Coordinates of C-alpha atoms in Angstrom, one line a residue:
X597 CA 79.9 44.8 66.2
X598 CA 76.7 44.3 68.0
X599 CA 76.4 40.8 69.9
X600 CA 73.0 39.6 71.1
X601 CA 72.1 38.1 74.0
X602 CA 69.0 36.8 75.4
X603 CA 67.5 38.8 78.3
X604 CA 67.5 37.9 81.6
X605 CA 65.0 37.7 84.5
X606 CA 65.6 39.2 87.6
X607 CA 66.4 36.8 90.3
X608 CA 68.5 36.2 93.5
X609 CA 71.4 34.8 91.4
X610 CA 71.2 37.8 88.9
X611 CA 75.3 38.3 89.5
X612 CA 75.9 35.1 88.9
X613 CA 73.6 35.1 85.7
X614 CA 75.2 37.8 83.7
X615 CA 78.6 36.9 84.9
X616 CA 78.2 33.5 82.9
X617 CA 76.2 35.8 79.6
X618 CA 79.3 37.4 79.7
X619 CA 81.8 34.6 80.1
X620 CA 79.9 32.5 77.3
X621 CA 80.5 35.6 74.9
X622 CA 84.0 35.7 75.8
X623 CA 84.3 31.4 75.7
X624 CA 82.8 31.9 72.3
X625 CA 85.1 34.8 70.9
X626 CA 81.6 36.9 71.0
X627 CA 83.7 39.1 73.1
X628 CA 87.0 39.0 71.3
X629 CA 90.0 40.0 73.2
X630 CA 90.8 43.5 73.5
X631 CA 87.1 44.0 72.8
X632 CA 85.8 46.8 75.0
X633 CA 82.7 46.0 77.3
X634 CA 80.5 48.9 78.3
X635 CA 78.5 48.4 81.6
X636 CA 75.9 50.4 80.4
X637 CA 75.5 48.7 77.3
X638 CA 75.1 45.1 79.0
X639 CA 72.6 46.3 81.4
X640 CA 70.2 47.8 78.3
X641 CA 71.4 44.3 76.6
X642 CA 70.3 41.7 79.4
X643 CA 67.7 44.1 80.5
X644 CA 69.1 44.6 84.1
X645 CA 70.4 47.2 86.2
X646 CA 73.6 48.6 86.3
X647 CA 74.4 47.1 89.4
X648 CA 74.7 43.3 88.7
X649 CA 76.5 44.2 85.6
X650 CA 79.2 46.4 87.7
X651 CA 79.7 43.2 90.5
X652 CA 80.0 40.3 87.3
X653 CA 82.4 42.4 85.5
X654 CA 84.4 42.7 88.9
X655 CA 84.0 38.8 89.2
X656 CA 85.3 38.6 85.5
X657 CA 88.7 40.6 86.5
X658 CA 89.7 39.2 89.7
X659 CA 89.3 35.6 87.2
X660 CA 91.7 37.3 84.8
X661 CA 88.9 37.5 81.8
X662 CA 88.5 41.1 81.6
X663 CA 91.2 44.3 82.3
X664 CA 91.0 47.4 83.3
X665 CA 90.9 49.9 80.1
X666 CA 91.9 53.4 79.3
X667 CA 88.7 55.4 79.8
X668 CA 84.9 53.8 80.5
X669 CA 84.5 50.4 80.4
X670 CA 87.2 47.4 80.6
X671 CA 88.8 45.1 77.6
X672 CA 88.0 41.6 77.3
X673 CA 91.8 40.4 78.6
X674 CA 94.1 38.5 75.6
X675 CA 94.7 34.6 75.6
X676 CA 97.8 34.4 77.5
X677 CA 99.8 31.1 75.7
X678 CA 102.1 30.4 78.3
X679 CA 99.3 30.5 81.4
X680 CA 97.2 28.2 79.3
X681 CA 100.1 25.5 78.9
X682 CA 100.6 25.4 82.6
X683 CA 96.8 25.0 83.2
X684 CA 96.8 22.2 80.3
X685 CA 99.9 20.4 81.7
X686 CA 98.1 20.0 85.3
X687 CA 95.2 19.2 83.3
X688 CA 96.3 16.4 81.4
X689 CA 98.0 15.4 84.9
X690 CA 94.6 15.0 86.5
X691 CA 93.3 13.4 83.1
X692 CA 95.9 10.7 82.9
X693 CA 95.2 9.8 86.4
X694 CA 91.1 10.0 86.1
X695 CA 91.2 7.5 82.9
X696 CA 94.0 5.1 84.9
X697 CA 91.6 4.7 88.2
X698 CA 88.7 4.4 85.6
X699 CA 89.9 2.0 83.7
X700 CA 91.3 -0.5 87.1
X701 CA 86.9 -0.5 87.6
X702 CA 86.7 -1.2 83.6
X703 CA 84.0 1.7 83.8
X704 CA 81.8 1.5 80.3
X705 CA 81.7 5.3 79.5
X706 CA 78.3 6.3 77.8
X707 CA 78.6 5.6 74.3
X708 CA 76.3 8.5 74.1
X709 CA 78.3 11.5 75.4
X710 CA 80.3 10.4 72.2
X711 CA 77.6 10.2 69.6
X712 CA 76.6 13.7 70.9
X713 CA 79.8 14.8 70.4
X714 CA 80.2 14.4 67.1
X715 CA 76.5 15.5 66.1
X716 CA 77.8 18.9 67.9
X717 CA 81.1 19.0 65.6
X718 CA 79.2 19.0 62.6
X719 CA 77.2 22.3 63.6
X720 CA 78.4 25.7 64.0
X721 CA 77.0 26.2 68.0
X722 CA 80.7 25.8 69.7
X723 CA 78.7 26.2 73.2
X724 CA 77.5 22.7 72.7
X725 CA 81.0 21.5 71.4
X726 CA 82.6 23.0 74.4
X727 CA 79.5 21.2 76.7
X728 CA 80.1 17.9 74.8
X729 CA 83.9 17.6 75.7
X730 CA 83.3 19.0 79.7
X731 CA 80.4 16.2 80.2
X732 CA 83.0 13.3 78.6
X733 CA 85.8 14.4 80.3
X734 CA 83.7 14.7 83.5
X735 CA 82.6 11.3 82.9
X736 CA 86.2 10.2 83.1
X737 CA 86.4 12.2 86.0
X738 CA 83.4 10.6 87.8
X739 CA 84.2 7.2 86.7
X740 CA 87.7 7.1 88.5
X741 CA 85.7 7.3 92.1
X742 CA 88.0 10.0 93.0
X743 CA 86.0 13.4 93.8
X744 CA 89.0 15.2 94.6
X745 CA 90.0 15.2 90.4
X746 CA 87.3 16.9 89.4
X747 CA 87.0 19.7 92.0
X748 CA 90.6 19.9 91.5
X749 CA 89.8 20.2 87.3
X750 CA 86.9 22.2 87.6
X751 CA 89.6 25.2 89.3
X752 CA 90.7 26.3 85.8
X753 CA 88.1 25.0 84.2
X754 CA 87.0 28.6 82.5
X755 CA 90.6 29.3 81.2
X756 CA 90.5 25.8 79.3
X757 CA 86.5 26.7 78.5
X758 CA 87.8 30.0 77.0
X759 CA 91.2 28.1 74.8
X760 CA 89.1 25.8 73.6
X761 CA 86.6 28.3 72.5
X762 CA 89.4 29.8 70.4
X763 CA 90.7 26.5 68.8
X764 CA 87.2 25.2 67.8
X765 CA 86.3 28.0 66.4
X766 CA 89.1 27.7 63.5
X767 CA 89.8 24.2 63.7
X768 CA 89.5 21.5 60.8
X769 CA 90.2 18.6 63.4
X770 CA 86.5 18.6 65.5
X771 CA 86.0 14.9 64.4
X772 CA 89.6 13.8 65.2
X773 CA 89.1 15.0 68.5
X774 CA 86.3 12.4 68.7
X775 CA 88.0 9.7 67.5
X776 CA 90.2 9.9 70.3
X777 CA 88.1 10.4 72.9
X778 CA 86.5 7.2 71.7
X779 CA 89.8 5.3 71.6
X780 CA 90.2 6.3 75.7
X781 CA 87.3 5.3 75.9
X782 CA 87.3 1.5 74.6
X783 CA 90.6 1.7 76.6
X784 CA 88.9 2.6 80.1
X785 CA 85.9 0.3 79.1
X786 CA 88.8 -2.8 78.6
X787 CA 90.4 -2.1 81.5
X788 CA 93.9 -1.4 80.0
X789 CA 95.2 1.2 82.7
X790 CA 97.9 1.8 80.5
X791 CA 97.1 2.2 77.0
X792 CA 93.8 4.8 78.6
X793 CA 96.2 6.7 80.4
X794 CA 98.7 7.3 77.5
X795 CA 96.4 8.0 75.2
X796 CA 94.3 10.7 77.5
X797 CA 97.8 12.6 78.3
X798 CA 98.3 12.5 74.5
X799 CA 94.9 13.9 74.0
X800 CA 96.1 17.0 76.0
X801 CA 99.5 17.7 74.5
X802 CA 97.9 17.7 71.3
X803 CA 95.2 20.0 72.2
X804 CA 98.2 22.1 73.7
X805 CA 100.2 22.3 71.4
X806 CA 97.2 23.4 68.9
X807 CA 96.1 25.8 71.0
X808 CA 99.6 27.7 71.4
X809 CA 100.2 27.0 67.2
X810 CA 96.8 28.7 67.1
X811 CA 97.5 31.7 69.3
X812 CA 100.8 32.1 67.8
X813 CA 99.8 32.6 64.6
X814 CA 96.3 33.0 64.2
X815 CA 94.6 35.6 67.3
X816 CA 95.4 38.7 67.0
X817 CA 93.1 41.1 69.9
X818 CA 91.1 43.3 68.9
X819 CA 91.8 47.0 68.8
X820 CA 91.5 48.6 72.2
X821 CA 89.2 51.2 70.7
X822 CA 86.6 49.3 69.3
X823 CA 83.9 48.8 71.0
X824 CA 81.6 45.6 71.3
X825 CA 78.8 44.5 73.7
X826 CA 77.9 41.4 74.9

């Protein structure tokens, strides 16, 4: 299955560059996992040199998003379910305590970070549905006045990129997960601590729980032979 990406120009950051091409097309489920990923291939694709290609896709292992495979090339690495619960449960830990500290300043979250949301759930682009929840839940995360939640959220921040990636690309509940972030959000905005924070750890169980019903059930990796290209 050929993928395409845009090319890139050759700059200082070029490393950094293709390592996020790459980790968009696995985010996306471009790059599915077990999909094999050719260096070669992604040089001729971006229009780059080997070289950049060779130091992102060493990036890409030592973060745990591509393995080592049998042969040239490495495999895109497989959605590990019980990993992602741990990085969810210390997500929806930071989370509850971002919207409780938001909500003790009554913080008015942008009523526009939601309307874009749900203009992005009714396309089919689930790079912009992904960008829609990590600017509202950085809102939350800027609104409590404590910097420390969202370096400490932005850690794992790929691995919950990638999960969600998966789940909205199957999901029949893209509006639902609207409606709630609107409900912590009229709860921030009326300075009820309580009803913000319970609702916003809520939020994350449920996305949790879909996530490890949908890997379950659904994902199945691709075979180790078949080759793909970003």
């Amino acid at each position: 299955m050929q993928v395409q990406l845009l090319k890139i120009e050759s700059t200082p950051d070029l490393v950094d560059q293709v390592y996020r091409s790459l980790l968009d097309a696995i985010s996306e489920g471009s790059l599915a996992p077990g999909a094999r990923i050719m260096q070669e291939d992604i040089a001729e694709q971006l229009a780059v040199s080997r070289q950049p290609v060779l130091q992102a896709l060493r990036l890409l292992k030592k973060d745990g998003f591509v393995l080592d495979a049998p042969g040239r090339g490495v495999l895109v690495a497989p959605l590990d379910v019980g990993w992602l619960m741990q990085i969810y449960q210390v997500r929806s830990a930071l989370d509850a305590l971002a919207a409780r500290l938001a909500a003790q300043a009554r913080v008015r979250i942008d009523p526009d970070l939601i309307a874009r949301g749900r203009a992005a759930t009714r396309g089919t682009d689930v790079k912009a549905m992904m960008a829609a929840d990590a600017h509202f839940h950085s809102a939350i995360y800027a609104a409590s006045g404590n910097p420390l939640i969202a370096q400490s959220a932005q850690l794992h921040w790929h691995h919950i990129r990638r999960a969600m990636g998966a789940v909205l690309q199957v999901s029949t509940m893209r509006e639902s997960i609207w409606d709630e972030h609107e409900a912590i959000a009229r709860a921030i905005a009326a300075g009820d601590a309580p009803t913000a924070e319970t609702l916003i750890r809520e939020h994350g169980e449920d996305a949790s729980r879909n996530l490890a019903s949908l890997l379950n059930t659904a994902l199945q990796p691709a075979s180790p032979g078949q080759t793909q290209t970003a």
